[in-house]
């Protein structure tokens, strides 16, 4: 791409909810922006999110996965959900760390699909009822993060497809809440055992 193609400022080519952290794809040239926007529109970009659910989504065990296909606003929507780890929680019953792969791009799809499974994302103040998340208090915001994006590189000058895979480490707040839940559960179990 020549100098004429360079954008005044890097431009995001897809959106993340303002409360979601993690990987964001940004273009520095207008040709790249157009190419990447088309890749997202045609669903040729693989995205992976990490979430922390209050409860057990779909009663899945660790390592199990399912496709969630609940329509959103009357439109077809699909998310692949896989349970990474579930830990006991005294008030909520469990906290479940999940990987979420959106196959469609509906507004707040991941939040709404977790809620549809009876396990809202921790910190979801838009869709989860206060009663659903009252058992787990956190001031750390929404527990949803973009952790991986895999896409074709817009530069095809070398004649073959090049793929780019970007990963972001899970935010430390996820592990802190999981550890707190485990400690709280162990403490409560010891208290009950000593009575």
PDB file of C-alpha atoms in Angstrom:
ATOM      1  CA  UNK A   1       0.000   0.000   0.000  1.00  0.00           C
ATOM      2  CA  UNK A   2       1.249   3.474  -0.856  1.00  0.00           C
ATOM      3  CA  UNK A   3       1.303   6.566   1.326  1.00  0.00           C
ATOM      4  CA  UNK A   4      -2.029   7.714  -0.140  1.00  0.00           C
ATOM      5  CA  UNK A   5      -3.652   4.634   1.415  1.00  0.00           C
ATOM      6  CA  UNK A   6      -2.517   5.460   4.970  1.00  0.00           C
ATOM      7  CA  UNK A   7      -5.337   6.488   7.309  1.00  0.00           C
ATOM      8  CA  UNK A   8      -5.050   9.631   9.452  1.00  0.00           C
ATOM      9  CA  UNK A   9      -5.380   7.467  12.552  1.00  0.00           C
ATOM     10  CA  UNK A  10      -5.632   3.704  13.180  1.00  0.00           C
ATOM     11  CA  UNK A  11      -9.265   2.596  12.828  1.00  0.00           C
ATOM     12  CA  UNK A  12     -11.061  -0.278  14.564  1.00  0.00           C
ATOM     13  CA  UNK A  13     -12.634  -2.602  11.982  1.00  0.00           C
ATOM     14  CA  UNK A  14     -14.987  -4.365  14.398  1.00  0.00           C
ATOM     15  CA  UNK A  15     -16.604  -3.496  17.675  1.00  0.00           C
ATOM     16  CA  UNK A  16     -16.303  -4.641  21.255  1.00  0.00           C
ATOM     17  CA  UNK A  17     -18.791  -3.670  23.916  1.00  0.00           C
ATOM     18  CA  UNK A  18     -17.201  -0.788  25.845  1.00  0.00           C
ATOM     19  CA  UNK A  19     -17.016  -3.001  28.956  1.00  0.00           C
ATOM     20  CA  UNK A  20     -15.255  -5.886  27.170  1.00  0.00           C
ATOM     21  CA  UNK A  21     -11.443  -5.944  27.237  1.00  0.00           C
ATOM     22  CA  UNK A  22      -9.008  -7.797  25.014  1.00  0.00           C
ATOM     23  CA  UNK A  23      -8.124  -8.153  21.337  1.00  0.00           C
ATOM     24  CA  UNK A  24      -9.332  -5.529  18.902  1.00  0.00           C
ATOM     25  CA  UNK A  25      -8.472  -5.505  15.199  1.00  0.00           C
ATOM     26  CA  UNK A  26      -7.258  -2.123  13.949  1.00  0.00           C
ATOM     27  CA  UNK A  27      -6.288  -1.059  10.422  1.00  0.00           C
ATOM     28  CA  UNK A  28      -3.723   1.622   9.503  1.00  0.00           C
ATOM     29  CA  UNK A  29      -4.533   1.758   5.779  1.00  0.00           C
ATOM     30  CA  UNK A  30      -7.859   2.215   3.979  1.00  0.00           C
ATOM     31  CA  UNK A  31      -7.319  -0.887   1.818  1.00  0.00           C
ATOM     32  CA  UNK A  32      -6.654  -3.008   4.904  1.00  0.00           C
ATOM     33  CA  UNK A  33      -9.712  -1.538   6.643  1.00  0.00           C
ATOM     34  CA  UNK A  34     -11.939  -2.445   3.686  1.00  0.00           C
ATOM     35  CA  UNK A  35     -10.484  -5.966   3.441  1.00  0.00           C
ATOM     36  CA  UNK A  36     -10.791  -6.653   7.191  1.00  0.00           C
ATOM     37  CA  UNK A  37     -14.310  -5.204   7.391  1.00  0.00           C
ATOM     38  CA  UNK A  38     -15.354  -7.613   4.629  1.00  0.00           C
ATOM     39  CA  UNK A  39     -13.712 -10.540   6.465  1.00  0.00           C
ATOM     40  CA  UNK A  40     -15.750  -9.726   9.602  1.00  0.00           C
ATOM     41  CA  UNK A  41     -18.954  -9.174   7.604  1.00  0.00           C
ATOM     42  CA  UNK A  42     -18.568 -12.560   5.882  1.00  0.00           C
ATOM     43  CA  UNK A  43     -17.759 -14.264   9.239  1.00  0.00           C
ATOM     44  CA  UNK A  44     -14.303 -15.435   8.131  1.00  0.00           C
ATOM     45  CA  UNK A  45     -12.675 -14.223  11.366  1.00  0.00           C
ATOM     46  CA  UNK A  46     -12.410 -16.639  14.307  1.00  0.00           C
ATOM     47  CA  UNK A  47     -12.974 -14.957  17.672  1.00  0.00           C
ATOM     48  CA  UNK A  48     -12.644 -16.448  21.139  1.00  0.00           C
ATOM     49  CA  UNK A  49     -13.864 -14.859  24.359  1.00  0.00           C
ATOM     50  CA  UNK A  50     -13.415 -15.815  27.991  1.00  0.00           C
ATOM     51  CA  UNK A  51     -16.292 -15.366  30.415  1.00  0.00           C
ATOM     52  CA  UNK A  52     -17.040 -16.100  34.066  1.00  0.00           C
ATOM     53  CA  UNK A  53     -20.604 -17.278  34.628  1.00  0.00           C
ATOM     54  CA  UNK A  54     -22.586 -17.248  37.857  1.00  0.00           C
ATOM     55  CA  UNK A  55     -23.843 -20.833  38.023  1.00  0.00           C
ATOM     56  CA  UNK A  56     -23.322 -23.736  35.626  1.00  0.00           C
ATOM     57  CA  UNK A  57     -24.352 -23.038  32.025  1.00  0.00           C
ATOM     58  CA  UNK A  58     -26.399 -25.927  30.707  1.00  0.00           C
ATOM     59  CA  UNK A  59     -25.151 -28.132  33.577  1.00  0.00           C
ATOM     60  CA  UNK A  60     -22.048 -28.900  31.504  1.00  0.00           C
ATOM     61  CA  UNK A  61     -19.040 -30.563  33.128  1.00  0.00           C
ATOM     62  CA  UNK A  62     -15.469 -29.327  32.697  1.00  0.00           C
ATOM     63  CA  UNK A  63     -14.298 -29.793  29.107  1.00  0.00           C
ATOM     64  CA  UNK A  64     -17.819 -30.238  27.737  1.00  0.00           C
ATOM     65  CA  UNK A  65     -19.154 -27.936  25.029  1.00  0.00           C
ATOM     66  CA  UNK A  66     -22.443 -27.072  23.424  1.00  0.00           C
ATOM     67  CA  UNK A  67     -23.855 -24.872  20.689  1.00  0.00           C
ATOM     68  CA  UNK A  68     -26.242 -22.206  21.936  1.00  0.00           C
ATOM     69  CA  UNK A  69     -28.714 -21.212  19.226  1.00  0.00           C
ATOM     70  CA  UNK A  70     -31.280 -19.062  21.049  1.00  0.00           C
ATOM     71  CA  UNK A  71     -32.518 -16.361  18.643  1.00  0.00           C
ATOM     72  CA  UNK A  72     -31.700 -12.759  19.554  1.00  0.00           C
ATOM     73  CA  UNK A  73     -34.190 -10.036  18.658  1.00  0.00           C
ATOM     74  CA  UNK A  74     -35.947 -12.456  16.298  1.00  0.00           C
ATOM     75  CA  UNK A  75     -32.752 -13.260  14.381  1.00  0.00           C
ATOM     76  CA  UNK A  76     -30.757 -16.490  14.314  1.00  0.00           C
ATOM     77  CA  UNK A  77     -27.762 -16.451  16.666  1.00  0.00           C
ATOM     78  CA  UNK A  78     -25.136 -19.091  17.397  1.00  0.00           C
ATOM     79  CA  UNK A  79     -22.413 -19.375  20.039  1.00  0.00           C
ATOM     80  CA  UNK A  80     -20.135 -22.301  20.847  1.00  0.00           C
ATOM     81  CA  UNK A  81     -19.657 -22.512  24.647  1.00  0.00           C
ATOM     82  CA  UNK A  82     -17.041 -24.728  26.324  1.00  0.00           C
ATOM     83  CA  UNK A  83     -16.578 -25.086  30.074  1.00  0.00           C
ATOM     84  CA  UNK A  84     -12.964 -24.601  31.137  1.00  0.00           C
ATOM     85  CA  UNK A  85     -13.400 -24.843  34.899  1.00  0.00           C
ATOM     86  CA  UNK A  86     -16.189 -24.819  37.421  1.00  0.00           C
ATOM     87  CA  UNK A  87     -15.612 -24.044  41.096  1.00  0.00           C
ATOM     88  CA  UNK A  88     -18.025 -24.174  44.022  1.00  0.00           C
ATOM     89  CA  UNK A  89     -19.393 -20.931  45.387  1.00  0.00           C
ATOM     90  CA  UNK A  90     -21.141 -20.751  48.762  1.00  0.00           C
ATOM     91  CA  UNK A  91     -24.052 -18.514  47.739  1.00  0.00           C
ATOM     92  CA  UNK A  92     -24.263 -18.984  43.961  1.00  0.00           C
ATOM     93  CA  UNK A  93     -23.607 -22.729  43.895  1.00  0.00           C
ATOM     94  CA  UNK A  94     -20.824 -22.395  41.320  1.00  0.00           C
ATOM     95  CA  UNK A  95     -18.758 -20.044  39.205  1.00  0.00           C
ATOM     96  CA  UNK A  96     -17.885 -21.338  35.756  1.00  0.00           C
ATOM     97  CA  UNK A  97     -15.050 -20.161  33.539  1.00  0.00           C
ATOM     98  CA  UNK A  98     -16.079 -20.586  29.888  1.00  0.00           C
ATOM     99  CA  UNK A  99     -14.736 -20.099  26.387  1.00  0.00           C
ATOM    100  CA  UNK A 100     -17.242 -18.496  24.026  1.00  0.00           C
ATOM    101  CA  UNK A 101     -16.980 -18.550  20.223  1.00  0.00           C
ATOM    102  CA  UNK A 102     -19.589 -16.351  18.555  1.00  0.00           C
ATOM    103  CA  UNK A 103     -20.608 -17.759  15.180  1.00  0.00           C
ATOM    104  CA  UNK A 104     -22.916 -14.812  14.501  1.00  0.00           C
ATOM    105  CA  UNK A 105     -22.567 -11.195  15.562  1.00  0.00           C
ATOM    106  CA  UNK A 106     -25.727 -10.115  17.348  1.00  0.00           C
ATOM    107  CA  UNK A 107     -25.756  -7.259  19.869  1.00  0.00           C
ATOM    108  CA  UNK A 108     -24.651  -8.524  23.299  1.00  0.00           C
ATOM    109  CA  UNK A 109     -24.946 -12.081  21.988  1.00  0.00           C
ATOM    110  CA  UNK A 110     -22.551 -13.692  24.472  1.00  0.00           C
ATOM    111  CA  UNK A 111     -24.192 -12.054  27.488  1.00  0.00           C
ATOM    112  CA  UNK A 112     -27.646 -13.033  26.314  1.00  0.00           C
ATOM    113  CA  UNK A 113     -26.711 -16.617  25.475  1.00  0.00           C
ATOM    114  CA  UNK A 114     -25.132 -17.183  28.905  1.00  0.00           C
ATOM    115  CA  UNK A 115     -28.254 -15.761  30.532  1.00  0.00           C
ATOM    116  CA  UNK A 116     -30.447 -18.049  28.368  1.00  0.00           C
ATOM    117  CA  UNK A 117     -28.533 -21.009  29.856  1.00  0.00           C
ATOM    118  CA  UNK A 118     -29.332 -19.808  33.377  1.00  0.00           C
ATOM    119  CA  UNK A 119     -25.772 -18.688  34.115  1.00  0.00           C
ATOM    120  CA  UNK A 120     -25.326 -14.942  33.517  1.00  0.00           C
ATOM    121  CA  UNK A 121     -21.884 -13.437  33.158  1.00  0.00           C
ATOM    122  CA  UNK A 122     -20.527 -11.970  36.367  1.00  0.00           C
ATOM    123  CA  UNK A 123     -20.856  -8.188  36.314  1.00  0.00           C
ATOM    124  CA  UNK A 124     -23.596  -8.160  33.652  1.00  0.00           C
ATOM    125  CA  UNK A 125     -25.772  -5.258  34.713  1.00  0.00           C
ATOM    126  CA  UNK A 126     -27.728  -5.076  31.438  1.00  0.00           C
ATOM    127  CA  UNK A 127     -29.365  -8.492  31.152  1.00  0.00           C
ATOM    128  CA  UNK A 128     -28.883 -10.412  34.389  1.00  0.00           C
ATOM    129  CA  UNK A 129     -31.420  -9.635  37.073  1.00  0.00           C
ATOM    130  CA  UNK A 130     -29.998  -8.340  40.361  1.00  0.00           C
ATOM    131  CA  UNK A 131     -31.274 -11.521  42.023  1.00  0.00           C
ATOM    132  CA  UNK A 132     -29.305 -13.678  39.565  1.00  0.00           C
ATOM    133  CA  UNK A 133     -25.970 -12.083  40.449  1.00  0.00           C
ATOM    134  CA  UNK A 134     -26.644 -10.882  44.019  1.00  0.00           C
ATOM    135  CA  UNK A 135     -24.799 -13.871  45.483  1.00  0.00           C
ATOM    136  CA  UNK A 136     -21.499 -12.815  43.934  1.00  0.00           C
ATOM    137  CA  UNK A 137     -20.299  -9.277  44.456  1.00  0.00           C
ATOM    138  CA  UNK A 138     -17.495  -7.825  42.365  1.00  0.00           C
ATOM    139  CA  UNK A 139     -16.501  -4.282  41.572  1.00  0.00           C
ATOM    140  CA  UNK A 140     -14.266  -5.453  38.741  1.00  0.00           C
ATOM    141  CA  UNK A 141     -16.863  -4.899  35.993  1.00  0.00           C
ATOM    142  CA  UNK A 142     -18.050  -7.342  33.366  1.00  0.00           C
ATOM    143  CA  UNK A 143     -16.216 -10.680  33.277  1.00  0.00           C
ATOM    144  CA  UNK A 144     -16.008 -11.029  29.507  1.00  0.00           C
ATOM    145  CA  UNK A 145     -12.795 -10.658  27.521  1.00  0.00           C
ATOM    146  CA  UNK A 146     -11.712 -11.142  23.926  1.00  0.00           C
ATOM    147  CA  UNK A 147      -8.741 -13.517  24.255  1.00  0.00           C
ATOM    148  CA  UNK A 148      -8.055 -14.568  20.657  1.00  0.00           C
ATOM    149  CA  UNK A 149      -8.628 -13.411  17.081  1.00  0.00           C
ATOM    150  CA  UNK A 150      -7.523 -15.321  13.982  1.00  0.00           C
ATOM    151  CA  UNK A 151      -7.830 -13.747  10.533  1.00  0.00           C
ATOM    152  CA  UNK A 152      -6.322 -13.501   7.078  1.00  0.00           C
ATOM    153  CA  UNK A 153      -3.705 -10.780   6.645  1.00  0.00           C
ATOM    154  CA  UNK A 154      -4.839  -8.094   4.182  1.00  0.00           C
ATOM    155  CA  UNK A 155      -1.481  -8.043   2.364  1.00  0.00           C
ATOM    156  CA  UNK A 156      -1.724 -10.641  -0.382  1.00  0.00           C
ATOM    157  CA  UNK A 157       1.241  -9.351  -2.369  1.00  0.00           C
ATOM    158  CA  UNK A 158       3.193 -12.536  -1.697  1.00  0.00           C
ATOM    159  CA  UNK A 159       0.603 -14.537  -3.661  1.00  0.00           C
ATOM    160  CA  UNK A 160      -0.478 -16.819  -0.823  1.00  0.00           C
ATOM    161  CA  UNK A 161      -2.747 -16.404   2.149  1.00  0.00           C
ATOM    162  CA  UNK A 162      -1.111 -15.342   5.377  1.00  0.00           C
ATOM    163  CA  UNK A 163      -2.944 -15.815   8.627  1.00  0.00           C
ATOM    164  CA  UNK A 164      -2.545 -13.739  11.763  1.00  0.00           C
ATOM    165  CA  UNK A 165      -3.438 -15.068  15.191  1.00  0.00           C
ATOM    166  CA  UNK A 166      -3.446 -12.677  18.129  1.00  0.00           C
ATOM    167  CA  UNK A 167      -3.909 -13.770  21.745  1.00  0.00           C
ATOM    168  CA  UNK A 168      -4.361 -11.804  24.950  1.00  0.00           C
ATOM    169  CA  UNK A 169      -3.749 -13.239  28.399  1.00  0.00           C
ATOM    170  CA  UNK A 170      -6.804 -13.655  30.564  1.00  0.00           C
ATOM    171  CA  UNK A 171      -7.168 -10.670  32.901  1.00  0.00           C
ATOM    172  CA  UNK A 172      -5.963 -11.409  36.477  1.00  0.00           C
ATOM    173  CA  UNK A 173      -9.404 -10.521  37.862  1.00  0.00           C
ATOM    174  CA  UNK A 174     -10.758 -13.875  36.583  1.00  0.00           C
ATOM    175  CA  UNK A 175      -8.299 -15.917  38.642  1.00  0.00           C
ATOM    176  CA  UNK A 176      -8.730 -13.683  41.704  1.00  0.00           C
ATOM    177  CA  UNK A 177     -12.492 -14.250  41.803  1.00  0.00           C
ATOM    178  CA  UNK A 178     -12.109 -17.999  41.209  1.00  0.00           C
ATOM    179  CA  UNK A 179      -9.565 -18.277  44.047  1.00  0.00           C
ATOM    180  CA  UNK A 180     -11.761 -16.206  46.374  1.00  0.00           C
ATOM    181  CA  UNK A 181     -14.679 -18.498  45.610  1.00  0.00           C
ATOM    182  CA  UNK A 182     -12.612 -21.599  46.403  1.00  0.00           C
ATOM    183  CA  UNK A 183     -11.312 -20.108  49.670  1.00  0.00           C
ATOM    184  CA  UNK A 184     -14.805 -19.062  50.708  1.00  0.00           C
ATOM    185  CA  UNK A 185     -16.188 -22.515  49.972  1.00  0.00           C
ATOM    186  CA  UNK A 186     -13.381 -24.223  51.926  1.00  0.00           C
ATOM    187  CA  UNK A 187     -13.895 -21.844  54.859  1.00  0.00           C
ATOM    188  CA  UNK A 188     -17.660 -22.499  54.910  1.00  0.00           C
ATOM    189  CA  UNK A 189     -17.064 -26.273  54.727  1.00  0.00           C
ATOM    190  CA  UNK A 190     -14.662 -26.133  57.705  1.00  0.00           C
ATOM    191  CA  UNK A 191     -17.142 -24.026  59.693  1.00  0.00           C
ATOM    192  CA  UNK A 192     -19.948 -26.530  59.084  1.00  0.00           C
ATOM    193  CA  UNK A 193     -17.634 -29.425  59.980  1.00  0.00           C
ATOM    194  CA  UNK A 194     -16.663 -27.812  63.301  1.00  0.00           C
ATOM    195  CA  UNK A 195     -20.268 -27.445  64.519  1.00  0.00           C
TER     196      UNK A 195
END
